[in-house]
GROMACS .gro file of C-alpha atoms in nm:
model
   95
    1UNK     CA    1   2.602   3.054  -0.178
    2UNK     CA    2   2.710   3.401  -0.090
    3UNK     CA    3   2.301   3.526  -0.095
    4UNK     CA    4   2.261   3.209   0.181
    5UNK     CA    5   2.541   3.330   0.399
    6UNK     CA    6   2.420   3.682   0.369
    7UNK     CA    7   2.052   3.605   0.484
    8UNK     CA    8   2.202   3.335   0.771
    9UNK     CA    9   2.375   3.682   0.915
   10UNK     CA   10   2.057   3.899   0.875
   11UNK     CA   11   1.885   3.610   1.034
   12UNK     CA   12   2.082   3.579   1.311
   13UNK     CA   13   2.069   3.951   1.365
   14UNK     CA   14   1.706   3.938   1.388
   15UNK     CA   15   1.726   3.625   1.589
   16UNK     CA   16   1.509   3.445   1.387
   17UNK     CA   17   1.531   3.093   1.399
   18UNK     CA   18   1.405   2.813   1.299
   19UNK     CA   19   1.476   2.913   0.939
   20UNK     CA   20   1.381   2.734   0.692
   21UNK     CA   21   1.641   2.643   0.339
   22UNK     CA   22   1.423   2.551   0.027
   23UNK     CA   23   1.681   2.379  -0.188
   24UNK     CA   24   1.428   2.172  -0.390
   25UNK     CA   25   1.351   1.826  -0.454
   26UNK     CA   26   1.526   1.809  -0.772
   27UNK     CA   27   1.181   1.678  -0.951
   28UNK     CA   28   1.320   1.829  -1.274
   29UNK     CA   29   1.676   1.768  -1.277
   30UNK     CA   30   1.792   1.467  -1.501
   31UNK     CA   31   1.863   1.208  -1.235
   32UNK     CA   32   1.568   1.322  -0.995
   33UNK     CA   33   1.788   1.449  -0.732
   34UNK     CA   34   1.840   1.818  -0.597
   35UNK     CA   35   2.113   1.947  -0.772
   36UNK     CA   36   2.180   2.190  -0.492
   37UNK     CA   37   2.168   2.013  -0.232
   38UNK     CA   38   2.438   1.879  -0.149
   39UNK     CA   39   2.636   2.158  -0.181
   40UNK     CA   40   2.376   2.389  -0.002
   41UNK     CA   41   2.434   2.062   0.302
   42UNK     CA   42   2.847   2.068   0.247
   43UNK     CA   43   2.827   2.453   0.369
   44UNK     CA   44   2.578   2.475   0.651
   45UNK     CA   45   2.718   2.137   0.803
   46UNK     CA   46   3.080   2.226   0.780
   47UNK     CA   47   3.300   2.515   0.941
   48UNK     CA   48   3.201   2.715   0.709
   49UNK     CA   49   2.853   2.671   0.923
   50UNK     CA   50   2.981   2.678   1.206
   51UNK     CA   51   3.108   2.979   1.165
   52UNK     CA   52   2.769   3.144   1.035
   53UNK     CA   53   2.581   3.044   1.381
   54UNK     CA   54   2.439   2.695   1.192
   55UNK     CA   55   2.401   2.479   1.538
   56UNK     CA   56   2.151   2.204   1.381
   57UNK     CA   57   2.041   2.118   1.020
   58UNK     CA   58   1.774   1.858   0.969
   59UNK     CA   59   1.573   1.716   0.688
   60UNK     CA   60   1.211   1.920   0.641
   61UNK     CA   61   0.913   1.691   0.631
   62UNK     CA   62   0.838   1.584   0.258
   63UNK     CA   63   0.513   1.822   0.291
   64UNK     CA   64   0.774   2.095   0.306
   65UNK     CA   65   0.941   1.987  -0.030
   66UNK     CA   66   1.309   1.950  -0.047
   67UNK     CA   67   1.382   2.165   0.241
   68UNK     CA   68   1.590   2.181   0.580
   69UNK     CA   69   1.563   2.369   0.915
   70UNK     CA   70   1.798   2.482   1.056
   71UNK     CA   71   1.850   2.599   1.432
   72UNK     CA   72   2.106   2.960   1.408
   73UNK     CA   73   2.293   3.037   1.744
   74UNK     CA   74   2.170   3.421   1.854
   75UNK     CA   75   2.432   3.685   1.725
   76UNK     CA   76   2.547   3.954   1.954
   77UNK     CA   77   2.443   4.278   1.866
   78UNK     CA   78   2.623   4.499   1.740
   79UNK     CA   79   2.637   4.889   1.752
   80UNK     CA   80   2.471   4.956   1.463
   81UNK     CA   81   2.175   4.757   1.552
   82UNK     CA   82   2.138   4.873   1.865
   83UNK     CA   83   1.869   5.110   1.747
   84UNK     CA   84   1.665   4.826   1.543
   85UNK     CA   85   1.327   4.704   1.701
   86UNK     CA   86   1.333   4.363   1.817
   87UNK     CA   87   1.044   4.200   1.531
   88UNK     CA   88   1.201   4.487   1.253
   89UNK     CA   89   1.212   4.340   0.890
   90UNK     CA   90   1.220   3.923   0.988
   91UNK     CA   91   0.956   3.888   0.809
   92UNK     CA   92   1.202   3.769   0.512
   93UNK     CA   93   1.346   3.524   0.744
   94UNK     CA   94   1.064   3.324   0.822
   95UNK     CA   95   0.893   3.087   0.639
   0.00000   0.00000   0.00000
């Protein structure tokens, strides 16, 4: 969980957004269901999401496999990236 809320701040830095969460289907797991999931959901829906910029989490189409997009508030800049490029390394962030 700590590499998701890492990318959700570099995201949000970038202000990238849509951004798309692959969590899987769970096609392989023993009962058929995504494993990670739920607890991938728990965090982006809860303050713990809140508090990352998550404003909106919905269900990806089932073309998009076990997926949700998400909607990330813009962060403020901060003095360090006041030099960055607006477009500079969000390439990672998008789908």
């Amino acid at each position: 969980m700590a590499l998701l809320e890492a990318e959700l701040v570099y995201c949000r830095s970038g202000k990238v957004s849509p951004l798309l969460v692959i969590t899987g289907r769970g096609s392989h797991s023993i009962e058929g269901q995504s494993v990670l999931r739920p607890h991938v959901e728990s965090l982006l829906r809860g303050p713990e999401g809140r508090a990352l910029g998550v404003l909106e989490v919905r269900e990806a189409p089932r073309s998009k496999g076990g997926a949700l997009w998400l909607r990330l508030a813009s962060a403020e800049p901060k003095a360090a990236d006041s030099d960055r490029e607006p477009g500079d390394d969000d390439e990672d962030c998008q789908e």
